[in-house]
Short mmCIF file of C-alpha atoms and ligand atoms in Angstrom, two decimals:
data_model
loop_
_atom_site.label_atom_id
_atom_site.label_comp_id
_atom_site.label_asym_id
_atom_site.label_seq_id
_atom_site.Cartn_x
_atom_site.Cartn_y
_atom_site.Cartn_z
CA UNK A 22 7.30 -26.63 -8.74
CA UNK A 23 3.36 -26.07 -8.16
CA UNK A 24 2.73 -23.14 -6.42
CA UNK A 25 -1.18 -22.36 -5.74
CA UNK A 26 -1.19 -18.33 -4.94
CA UNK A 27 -4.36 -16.92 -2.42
CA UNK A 28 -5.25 -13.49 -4.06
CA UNK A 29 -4.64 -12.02 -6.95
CA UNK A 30 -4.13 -8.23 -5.42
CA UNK A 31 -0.62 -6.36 -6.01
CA UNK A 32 2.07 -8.60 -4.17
CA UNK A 33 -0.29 -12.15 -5.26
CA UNK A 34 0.03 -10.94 -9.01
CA UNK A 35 3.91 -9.88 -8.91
CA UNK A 36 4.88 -13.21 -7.25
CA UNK A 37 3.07 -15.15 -9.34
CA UNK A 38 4.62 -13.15 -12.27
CA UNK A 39 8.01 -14.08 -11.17
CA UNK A 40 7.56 -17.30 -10.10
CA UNK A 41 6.30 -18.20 -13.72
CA UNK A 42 9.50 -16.69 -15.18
CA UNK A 43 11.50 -18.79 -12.76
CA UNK A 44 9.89 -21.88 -14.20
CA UNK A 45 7.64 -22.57 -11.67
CA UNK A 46 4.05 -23.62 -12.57
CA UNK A 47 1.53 -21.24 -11.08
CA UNK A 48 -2.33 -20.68 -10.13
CA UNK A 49 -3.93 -17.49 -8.73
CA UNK A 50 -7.35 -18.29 -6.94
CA UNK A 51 -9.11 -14.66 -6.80
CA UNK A 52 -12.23 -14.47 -4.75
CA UNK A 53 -13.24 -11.76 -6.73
CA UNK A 54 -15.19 -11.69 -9.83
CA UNK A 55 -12.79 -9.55 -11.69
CA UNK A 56 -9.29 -8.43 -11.08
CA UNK A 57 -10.19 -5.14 -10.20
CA UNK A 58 -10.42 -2.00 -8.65
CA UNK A 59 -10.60 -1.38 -5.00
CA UNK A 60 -9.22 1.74 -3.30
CA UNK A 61 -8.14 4.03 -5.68
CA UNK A 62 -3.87 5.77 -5.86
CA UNK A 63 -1.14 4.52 -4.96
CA UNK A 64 1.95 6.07 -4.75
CA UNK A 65 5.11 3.77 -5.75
CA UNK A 66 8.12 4.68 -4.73
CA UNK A 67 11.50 3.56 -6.07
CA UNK A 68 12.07 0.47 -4.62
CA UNK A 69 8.78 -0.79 -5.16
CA UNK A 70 9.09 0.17 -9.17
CA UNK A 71 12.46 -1.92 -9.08
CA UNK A 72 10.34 -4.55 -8.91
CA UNK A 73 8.29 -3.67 -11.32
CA UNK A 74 11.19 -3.22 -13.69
CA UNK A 75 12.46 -6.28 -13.27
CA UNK A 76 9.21 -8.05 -14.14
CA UNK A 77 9.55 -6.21 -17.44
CA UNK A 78 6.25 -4.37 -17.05
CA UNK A 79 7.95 -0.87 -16.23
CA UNK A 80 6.88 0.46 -19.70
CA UNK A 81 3.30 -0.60 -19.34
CA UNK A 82 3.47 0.64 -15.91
CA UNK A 83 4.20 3.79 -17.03
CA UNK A 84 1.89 4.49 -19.62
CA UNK A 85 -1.00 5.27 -16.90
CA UNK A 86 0.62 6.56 -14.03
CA UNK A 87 2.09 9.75 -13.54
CA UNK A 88 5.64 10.92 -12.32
CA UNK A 89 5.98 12.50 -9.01
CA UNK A 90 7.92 16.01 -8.95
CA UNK A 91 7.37 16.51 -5.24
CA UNK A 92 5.74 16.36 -1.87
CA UNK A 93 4.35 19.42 -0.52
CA UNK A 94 3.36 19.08 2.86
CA UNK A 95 0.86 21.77 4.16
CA UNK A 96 -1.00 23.55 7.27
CA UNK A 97 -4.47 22.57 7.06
CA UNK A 98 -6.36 26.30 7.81
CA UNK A 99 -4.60 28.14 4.95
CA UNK A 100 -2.91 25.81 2.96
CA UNK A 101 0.64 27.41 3.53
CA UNK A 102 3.66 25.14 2.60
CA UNK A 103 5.43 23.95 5.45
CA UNK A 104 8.12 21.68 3.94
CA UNK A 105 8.64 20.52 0.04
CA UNK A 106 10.71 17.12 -0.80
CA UNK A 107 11.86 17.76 -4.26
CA UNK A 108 11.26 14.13 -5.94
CA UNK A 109 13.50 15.48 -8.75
CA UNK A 110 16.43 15.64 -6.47
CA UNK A 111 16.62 11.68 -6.01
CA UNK A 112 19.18 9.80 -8.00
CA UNK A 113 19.34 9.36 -11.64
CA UNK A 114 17.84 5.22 -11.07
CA UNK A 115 15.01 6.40 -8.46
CA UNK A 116 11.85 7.20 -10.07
CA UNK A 117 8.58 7.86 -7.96
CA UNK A 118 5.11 7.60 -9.28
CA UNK A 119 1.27 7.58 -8.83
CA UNK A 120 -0.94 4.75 -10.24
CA UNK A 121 -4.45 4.02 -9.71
CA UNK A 122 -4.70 0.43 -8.38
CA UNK A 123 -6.80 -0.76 -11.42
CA UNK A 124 -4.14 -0.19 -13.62
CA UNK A 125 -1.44 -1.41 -11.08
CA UNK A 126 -3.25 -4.72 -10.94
CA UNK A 127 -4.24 -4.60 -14.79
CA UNK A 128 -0.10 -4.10 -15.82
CA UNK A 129 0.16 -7.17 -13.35
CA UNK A 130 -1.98 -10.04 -13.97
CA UNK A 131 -1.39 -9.32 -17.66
CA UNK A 132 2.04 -9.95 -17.52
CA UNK A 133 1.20 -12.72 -14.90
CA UNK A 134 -1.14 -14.41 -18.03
CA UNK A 135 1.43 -14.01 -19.93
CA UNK A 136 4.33 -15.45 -18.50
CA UNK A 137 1.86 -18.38 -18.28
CA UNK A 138 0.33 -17.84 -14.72
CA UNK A 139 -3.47 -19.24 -14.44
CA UNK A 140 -5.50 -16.85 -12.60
CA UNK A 141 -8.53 -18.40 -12.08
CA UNK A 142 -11.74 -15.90 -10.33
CA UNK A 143 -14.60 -16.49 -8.22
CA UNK A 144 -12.55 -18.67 -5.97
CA UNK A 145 -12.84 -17.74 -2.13
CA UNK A 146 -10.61 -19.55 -0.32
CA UNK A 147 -11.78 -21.16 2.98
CA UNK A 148 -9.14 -23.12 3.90
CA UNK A 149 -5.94 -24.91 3.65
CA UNK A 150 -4.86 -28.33 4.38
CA UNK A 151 -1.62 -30.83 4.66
CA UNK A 152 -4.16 -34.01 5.11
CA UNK A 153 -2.71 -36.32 2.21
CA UNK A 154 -0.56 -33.50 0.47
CA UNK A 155 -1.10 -29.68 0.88
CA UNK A 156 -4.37 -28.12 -0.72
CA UNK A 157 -6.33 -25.65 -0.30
CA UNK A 158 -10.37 -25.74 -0.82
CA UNK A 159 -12.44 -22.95 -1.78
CA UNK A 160 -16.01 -21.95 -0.60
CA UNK A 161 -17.37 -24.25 -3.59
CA UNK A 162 -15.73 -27.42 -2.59
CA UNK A 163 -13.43 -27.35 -5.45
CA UNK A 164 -9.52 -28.48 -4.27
CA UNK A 165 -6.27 -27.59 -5.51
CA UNK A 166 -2.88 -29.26 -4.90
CA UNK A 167 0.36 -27.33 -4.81
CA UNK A 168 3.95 -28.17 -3.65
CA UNK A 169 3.85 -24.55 -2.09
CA UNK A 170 1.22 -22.34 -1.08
CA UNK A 171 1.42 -18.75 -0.79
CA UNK A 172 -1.18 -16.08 1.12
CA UNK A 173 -1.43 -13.12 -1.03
CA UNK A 174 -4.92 -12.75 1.11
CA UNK A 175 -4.53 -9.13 2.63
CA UNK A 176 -5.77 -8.17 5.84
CA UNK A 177 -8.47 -10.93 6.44
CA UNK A 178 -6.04 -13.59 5.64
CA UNK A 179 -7.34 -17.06 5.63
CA UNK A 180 -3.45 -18.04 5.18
CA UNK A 181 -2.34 -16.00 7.89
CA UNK A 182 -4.69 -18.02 10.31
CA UNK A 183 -3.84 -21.47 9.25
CA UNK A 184 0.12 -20.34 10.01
CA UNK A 185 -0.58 -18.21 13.41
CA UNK A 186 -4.54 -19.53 14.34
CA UNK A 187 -6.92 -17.49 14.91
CA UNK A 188 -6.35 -13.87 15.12
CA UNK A 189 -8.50 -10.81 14.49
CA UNK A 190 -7.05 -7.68 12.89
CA UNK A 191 -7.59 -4.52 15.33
CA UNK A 192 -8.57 -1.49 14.63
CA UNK A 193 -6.47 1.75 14.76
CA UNK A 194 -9.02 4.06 15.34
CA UNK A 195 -8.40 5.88 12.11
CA UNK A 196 -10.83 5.80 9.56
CA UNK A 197 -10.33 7.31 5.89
CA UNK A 198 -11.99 8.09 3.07
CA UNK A 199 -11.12 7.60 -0.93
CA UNK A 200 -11.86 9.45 -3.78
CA UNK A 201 -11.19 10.46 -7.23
CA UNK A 202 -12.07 13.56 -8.52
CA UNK A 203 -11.69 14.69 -12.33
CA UNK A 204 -8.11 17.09 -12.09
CA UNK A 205 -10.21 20.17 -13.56
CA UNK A 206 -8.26 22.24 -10.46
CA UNK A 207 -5.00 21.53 -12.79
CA UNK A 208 -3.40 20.34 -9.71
CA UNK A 209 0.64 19.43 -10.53
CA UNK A 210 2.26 16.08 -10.29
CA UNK A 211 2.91 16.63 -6.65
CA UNK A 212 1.46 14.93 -3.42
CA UNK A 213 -0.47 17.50 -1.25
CA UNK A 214 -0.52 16.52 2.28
CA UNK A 215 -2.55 19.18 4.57
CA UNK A 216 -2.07 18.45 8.30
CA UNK A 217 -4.59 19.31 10.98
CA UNK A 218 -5.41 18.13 14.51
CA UNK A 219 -6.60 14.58 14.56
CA UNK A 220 -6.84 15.08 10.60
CA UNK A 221 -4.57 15.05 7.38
CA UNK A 222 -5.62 14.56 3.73
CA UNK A 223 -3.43 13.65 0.73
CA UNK A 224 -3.73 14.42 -2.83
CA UNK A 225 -2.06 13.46 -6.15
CA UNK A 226 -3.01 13.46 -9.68
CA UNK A 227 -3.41 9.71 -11.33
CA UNK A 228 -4.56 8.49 -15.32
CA UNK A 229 -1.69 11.42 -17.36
CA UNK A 230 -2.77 14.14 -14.56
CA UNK A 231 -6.58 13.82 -15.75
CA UNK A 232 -7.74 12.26 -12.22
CA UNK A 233 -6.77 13.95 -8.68
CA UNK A 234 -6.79 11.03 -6.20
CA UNK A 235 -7.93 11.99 -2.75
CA UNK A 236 -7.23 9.90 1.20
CA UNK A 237 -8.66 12.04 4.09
CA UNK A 238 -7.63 10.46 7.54
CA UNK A 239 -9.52 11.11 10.61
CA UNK A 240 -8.97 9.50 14.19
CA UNK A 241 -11.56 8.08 15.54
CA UNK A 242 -12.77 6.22 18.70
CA UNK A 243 -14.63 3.56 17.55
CA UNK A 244 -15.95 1.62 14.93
CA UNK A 245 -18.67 -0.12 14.53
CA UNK A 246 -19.86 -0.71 10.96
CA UNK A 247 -19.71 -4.23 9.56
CA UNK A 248 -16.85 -4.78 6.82
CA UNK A 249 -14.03 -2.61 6.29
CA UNK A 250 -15.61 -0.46 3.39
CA UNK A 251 -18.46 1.11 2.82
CA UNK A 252 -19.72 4.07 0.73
CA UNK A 253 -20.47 7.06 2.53
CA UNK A 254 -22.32 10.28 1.54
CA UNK A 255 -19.90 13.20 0.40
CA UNK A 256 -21.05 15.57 2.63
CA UNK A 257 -19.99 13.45 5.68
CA UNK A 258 -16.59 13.56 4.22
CA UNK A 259 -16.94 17.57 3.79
CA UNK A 260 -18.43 17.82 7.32
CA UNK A 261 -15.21 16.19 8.75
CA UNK A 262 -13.00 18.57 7.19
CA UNK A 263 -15.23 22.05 7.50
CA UNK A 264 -12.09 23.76 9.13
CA UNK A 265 -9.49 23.13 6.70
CA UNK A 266 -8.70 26.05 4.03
CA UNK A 267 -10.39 26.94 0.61
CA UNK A 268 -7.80 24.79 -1.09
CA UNK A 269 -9.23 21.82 0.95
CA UNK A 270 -12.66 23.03 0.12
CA UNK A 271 -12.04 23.10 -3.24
CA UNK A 272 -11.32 19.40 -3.58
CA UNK A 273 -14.11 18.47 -1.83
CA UNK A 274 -16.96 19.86 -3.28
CA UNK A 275 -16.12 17.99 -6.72
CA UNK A 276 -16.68 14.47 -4.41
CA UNK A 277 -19.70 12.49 -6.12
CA UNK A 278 -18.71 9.14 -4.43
CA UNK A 279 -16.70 8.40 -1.71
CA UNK A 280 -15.85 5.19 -0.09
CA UNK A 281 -15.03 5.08 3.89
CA UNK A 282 -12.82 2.67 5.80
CA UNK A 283 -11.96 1.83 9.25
CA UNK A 284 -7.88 1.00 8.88
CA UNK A 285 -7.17 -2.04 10.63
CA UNK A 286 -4.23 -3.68 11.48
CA UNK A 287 -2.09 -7.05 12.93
CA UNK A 288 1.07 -6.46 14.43
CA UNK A 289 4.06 -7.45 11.84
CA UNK A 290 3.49 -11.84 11.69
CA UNK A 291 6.12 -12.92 14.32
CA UNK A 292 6.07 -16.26 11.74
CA UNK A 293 5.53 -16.25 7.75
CA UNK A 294 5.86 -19.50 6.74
CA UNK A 295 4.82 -23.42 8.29
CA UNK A 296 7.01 -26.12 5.81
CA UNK A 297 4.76 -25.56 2.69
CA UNK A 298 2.76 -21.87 3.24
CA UNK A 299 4.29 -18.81 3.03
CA UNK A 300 2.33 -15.34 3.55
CA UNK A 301 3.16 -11.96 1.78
CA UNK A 302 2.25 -8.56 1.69
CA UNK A 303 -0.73 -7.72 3.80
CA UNK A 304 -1.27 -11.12 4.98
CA UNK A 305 1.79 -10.91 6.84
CA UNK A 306 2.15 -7.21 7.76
CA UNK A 307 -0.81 -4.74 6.86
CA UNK A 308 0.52 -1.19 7.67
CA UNK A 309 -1.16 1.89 8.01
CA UNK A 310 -0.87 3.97 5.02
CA UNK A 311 1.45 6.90 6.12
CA UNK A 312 4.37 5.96 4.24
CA UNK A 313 2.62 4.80 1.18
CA UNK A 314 4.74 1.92 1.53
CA UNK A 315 1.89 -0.96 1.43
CA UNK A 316 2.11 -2.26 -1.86
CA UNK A 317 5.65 -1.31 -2.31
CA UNK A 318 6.11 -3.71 0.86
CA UNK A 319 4.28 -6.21 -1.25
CA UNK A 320 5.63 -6.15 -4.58
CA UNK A 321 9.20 -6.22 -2.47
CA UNK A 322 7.97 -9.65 -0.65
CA UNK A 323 6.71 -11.21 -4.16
CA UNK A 324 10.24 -11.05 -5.51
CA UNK A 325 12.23 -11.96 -2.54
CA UNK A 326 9.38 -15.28 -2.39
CA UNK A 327 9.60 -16.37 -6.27
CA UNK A 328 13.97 -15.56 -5.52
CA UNK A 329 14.08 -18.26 -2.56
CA UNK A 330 12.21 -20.80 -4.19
CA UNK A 331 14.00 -20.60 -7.52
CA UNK A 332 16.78 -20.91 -5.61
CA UNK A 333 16.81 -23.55 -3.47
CA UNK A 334 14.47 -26.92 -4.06
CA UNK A 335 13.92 -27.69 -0.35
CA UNK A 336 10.70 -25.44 0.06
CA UNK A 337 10.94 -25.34 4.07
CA UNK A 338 14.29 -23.68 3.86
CA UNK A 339 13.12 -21.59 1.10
CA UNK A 340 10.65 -20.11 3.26
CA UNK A 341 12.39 -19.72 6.14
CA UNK A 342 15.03 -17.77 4.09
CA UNK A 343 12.23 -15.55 2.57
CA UNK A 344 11.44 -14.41 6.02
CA UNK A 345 14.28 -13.69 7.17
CA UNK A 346 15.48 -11.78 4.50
CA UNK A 347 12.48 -9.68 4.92
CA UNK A 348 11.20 -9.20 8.54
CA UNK A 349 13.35 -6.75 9.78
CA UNK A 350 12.99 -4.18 6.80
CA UNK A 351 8.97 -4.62 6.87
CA UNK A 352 9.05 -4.03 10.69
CA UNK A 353 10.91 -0.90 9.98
CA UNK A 354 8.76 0.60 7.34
CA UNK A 355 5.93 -0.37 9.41
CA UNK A 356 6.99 1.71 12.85
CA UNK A 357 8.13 4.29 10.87
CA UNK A 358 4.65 4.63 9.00
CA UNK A 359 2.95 4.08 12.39
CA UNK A 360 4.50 7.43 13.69
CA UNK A 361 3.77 9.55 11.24
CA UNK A 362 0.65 9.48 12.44
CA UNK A 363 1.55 11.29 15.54
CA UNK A 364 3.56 13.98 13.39
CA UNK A 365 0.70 14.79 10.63
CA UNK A 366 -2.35 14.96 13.69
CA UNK A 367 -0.90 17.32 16.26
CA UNK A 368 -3.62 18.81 17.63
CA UNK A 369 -2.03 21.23 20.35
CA UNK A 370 -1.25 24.22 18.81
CA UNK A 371 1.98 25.42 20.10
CA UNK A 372 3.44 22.59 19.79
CA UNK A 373 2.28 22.12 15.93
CA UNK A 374 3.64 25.76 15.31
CA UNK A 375 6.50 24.25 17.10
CA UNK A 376 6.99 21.05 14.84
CA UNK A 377 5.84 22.91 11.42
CA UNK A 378 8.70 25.66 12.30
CA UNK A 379 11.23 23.19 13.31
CA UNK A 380 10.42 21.61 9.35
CA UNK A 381 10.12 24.89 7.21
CA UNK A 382 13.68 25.41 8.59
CA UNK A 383 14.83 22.32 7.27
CA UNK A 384 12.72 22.59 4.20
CA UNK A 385 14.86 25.87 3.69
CA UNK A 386 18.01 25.64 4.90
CA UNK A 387 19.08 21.66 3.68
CA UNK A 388 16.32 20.91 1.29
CA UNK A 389 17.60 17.31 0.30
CA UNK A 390 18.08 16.34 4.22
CA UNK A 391 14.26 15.94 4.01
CA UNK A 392 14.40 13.41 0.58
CA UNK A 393 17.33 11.97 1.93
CA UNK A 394 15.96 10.75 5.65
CA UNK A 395 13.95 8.16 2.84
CA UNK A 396 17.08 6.67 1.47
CA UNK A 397 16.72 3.48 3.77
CA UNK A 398 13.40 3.01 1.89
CA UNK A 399 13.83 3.84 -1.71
CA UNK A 400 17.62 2.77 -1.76
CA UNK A 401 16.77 -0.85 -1.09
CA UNK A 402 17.20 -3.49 -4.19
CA UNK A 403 15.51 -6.45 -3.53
CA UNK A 404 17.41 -6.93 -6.77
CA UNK A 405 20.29 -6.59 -6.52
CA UNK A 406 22.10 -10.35 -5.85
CA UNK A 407 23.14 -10.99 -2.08
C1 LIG B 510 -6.16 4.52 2.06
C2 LIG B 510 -5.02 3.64 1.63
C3 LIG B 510 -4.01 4.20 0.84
C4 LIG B 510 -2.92 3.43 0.46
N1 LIG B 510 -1.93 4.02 -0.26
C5 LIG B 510 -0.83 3.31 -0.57
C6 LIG B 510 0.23 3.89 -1.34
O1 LIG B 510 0.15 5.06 -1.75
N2 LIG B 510 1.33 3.14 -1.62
C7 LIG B 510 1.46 1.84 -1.18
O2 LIG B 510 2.49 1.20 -1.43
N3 LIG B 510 0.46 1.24 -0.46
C8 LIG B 510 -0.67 1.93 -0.15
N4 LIG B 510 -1.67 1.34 0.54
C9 LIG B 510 -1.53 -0.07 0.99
C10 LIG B 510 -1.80 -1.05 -0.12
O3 LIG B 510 -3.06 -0.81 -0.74
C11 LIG B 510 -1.76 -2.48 0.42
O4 LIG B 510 -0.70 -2.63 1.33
C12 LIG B 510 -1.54 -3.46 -0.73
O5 LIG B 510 -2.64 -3.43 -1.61
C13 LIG B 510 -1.31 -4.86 -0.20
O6 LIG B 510 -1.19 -5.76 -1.29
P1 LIG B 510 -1.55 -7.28 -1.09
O7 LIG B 510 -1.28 -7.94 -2.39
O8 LIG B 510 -0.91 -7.80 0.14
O9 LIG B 510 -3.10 -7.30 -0.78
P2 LIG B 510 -4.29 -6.80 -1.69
O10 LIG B 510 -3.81 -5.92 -2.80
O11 LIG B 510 -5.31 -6.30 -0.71
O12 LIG B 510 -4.85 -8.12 -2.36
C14 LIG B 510 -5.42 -9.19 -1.65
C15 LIG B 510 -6.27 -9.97 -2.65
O13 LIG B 510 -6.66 -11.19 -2.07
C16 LIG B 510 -8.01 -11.44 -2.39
N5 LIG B 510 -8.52 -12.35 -1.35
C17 LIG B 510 -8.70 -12.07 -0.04
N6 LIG B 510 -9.15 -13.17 0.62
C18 LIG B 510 -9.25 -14.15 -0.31
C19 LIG B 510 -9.67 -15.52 -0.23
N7 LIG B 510 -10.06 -16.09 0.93
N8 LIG B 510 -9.66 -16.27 -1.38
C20 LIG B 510 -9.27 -15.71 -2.56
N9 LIG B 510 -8.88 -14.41 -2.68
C21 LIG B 510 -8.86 -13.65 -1.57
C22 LIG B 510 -8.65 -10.06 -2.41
O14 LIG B 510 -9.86 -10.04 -3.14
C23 LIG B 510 -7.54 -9.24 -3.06
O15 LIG B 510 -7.64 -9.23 -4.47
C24 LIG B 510 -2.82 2.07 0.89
C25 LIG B 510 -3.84 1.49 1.64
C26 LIG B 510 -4.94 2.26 2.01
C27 LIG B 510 -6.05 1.63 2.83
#
């Protein structure tokens, strides 16, 4: 089977991976000049490093990333712990860690290469086509025939439009800002989530603990930059977070360079797949990131893809299966990271004392309730055989 993938990002890379392994003869077009960095952490959770396990790249995986202990989550003004999830609590085959998306995607599209995968760069993709067979064509004019064709294209998706038409993503009227910071604070393998009214900011250390790796979330009405990213100037980012405590204060003051960008979404694809394209990962479902469940999403979607066509030689029904074993979980994880903006942003105070009491009581008096409530999500094998 030819499969031609669109993007070489995280789910692009870990499809194409297993796809290869399955036989299948596959091409990465990557528009970018490098597989590289863009962003900064992630945080993978269990299910998503099931994946990775099963590629056989869990040992170069976890040579750069570090292994989460715990999740503190915080009041913004002094820094006071409101609720801990004890990471070490989870099962004895549940692991949880932080990477920095170079090396995520470095780990990947080596073990792509070398299960035989050709990624080939500088190759925007502008569109693709059934007339004759399917193909897609790049910016440059060059072609390239595949039995299947999959959109590994994130949020811009060229895929995404030739299966729904045209759609634009919205935006969610949160913006963020990413950073890395050298981890001279000696900050512990933890995430640190401060909450605060319209606000929240997460930090974890990346690279063996040398690198802290900081997201700072802000709502806002409107926005009107070009792109999706842009650099920004520090003390913007420091400006925006004046009222948090010292231990916020702390962290920022080390930012040299910061990037800002204006989250947008697409509802969950109502359709994946036409008889020959299938979409994955942020082509089909971009999510906000308050759940760190993103890439985890993806890497889950590359498997189930390179499973359903290894399995079954009629591609249309291949996809369609895909889909449906996916569309319901991803819609899940996707609401569920949706509302946590609500619960990290309350801005009225009683009823954040409220909300931050009713969770230091859990926090104390059933500790593991809080990991477990994430058992849906980090329990899943995508596996495991049906
Ligand atoms: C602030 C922030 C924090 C996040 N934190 C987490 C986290 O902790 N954990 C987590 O699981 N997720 C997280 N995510 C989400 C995660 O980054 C994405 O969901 C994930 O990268 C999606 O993977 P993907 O393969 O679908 O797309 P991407 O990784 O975005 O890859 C898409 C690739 O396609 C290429 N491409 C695009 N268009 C074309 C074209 N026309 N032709 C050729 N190539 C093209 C791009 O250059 C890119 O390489 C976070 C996101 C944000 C914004």
């Amino acid at each position: 089977m030819k499969i031609c993938v669109i993007g070489g990002g995280i789910g692009g890379l870990a499809f194409a991976r297993a796809a290869a392994l399955n036989g299948a003869d596959v091409t990465v077009l990557e528009q970018a000049d490098a597989i590289k960095e863009v962003g900064a952490g992630l945080q993978i959770s269990p299910n998503g490093i099931r994946v990775i396990e099963a590629l056989g790249l869990k040992d170069e995986f976890t040579k750069n990333s570090v292994k989460g202990q715990g999740v503190s989550l915080r009041n913004y003004a002094d820094a006071r712990e409101v609720a801990y999830l004890d990471l070490t609590t989870l099962s004895d085959d549940q692991e949880y860690h932080f990477v920095h998306r170079a090396d995520l995607v470095e780990v990947l599209a080596k073990g792509a290469r070398d299960a035989g995968v050709t990624i080939r760069l500088l190759q925007k993709v502008s569109e693709i086509s059934d007339a004759g067979s399917p193909h897609v064509v790049t910016q440059s004019g060059d072609t390239f025939h595949a039995d299947v064709i999959v959109g590994a294209d994130g949020v811009h998706s060229v895929a995404r439009k030739k299966i729904l038409g045209q759609t634009s993503p919205f935006f969610t009227h949160q913006v963020c800002w990413r950073a890395t910071i050298p981890n001279d604070l000696h900050f512990p393998a933890q995430v640190r989530l401060y909450m605060g009214p319209k606000r929240h900011l997460v930090c974890y250390p990346l690279r063996g603990g040398e690198l802290l790796n900081i997201v700072a979330v802000q709502e806002r009405h409107a926005w009107a930059d070009e792109g999706w990213h842009h650099e920004d100037d520090p003390k913007n980012l420091e400006a925006a977070f004046a009222d948090f405590g010292n231990e916020v204060h702390a962290l920022l003051e080390r930012v040299e360079q910061v990037s800002l960008w204006g989250l947008f979404r697409h509802e969950v694809a109502p359709r994946w797949h036409n008889d020959y394209t299938a979409l994955l990962g942020d082509a089909a479902h971009p999510t906000l990131p308050f759940l760190a469940q993103g890439a985890n999403m993806a890497l889950e979607d590359g498997w189930v893809l390179a499973k359903s066509l290894g399995e079954n030689s009629n591609v249309a029904e291949a996809l369609s299966q895909y889909q449906s074993k996916r569309i319901d979980r991803v819609r899940k994880v996707i609401d569920t990271a949706s509302g946590n903006a609500w619960k990290y942003h309350l801005s009225f105070p009683p009823l954040r004392w409220l909300a931050h009491t009713g969770l230091r009581i859990v926090s104390q008096v059933s500790p593991s309730k809080l990991v477990r409530q994430f058992d849906w999500i980090y329990g899943h094998d995508v596996i495991k055989p049906d």
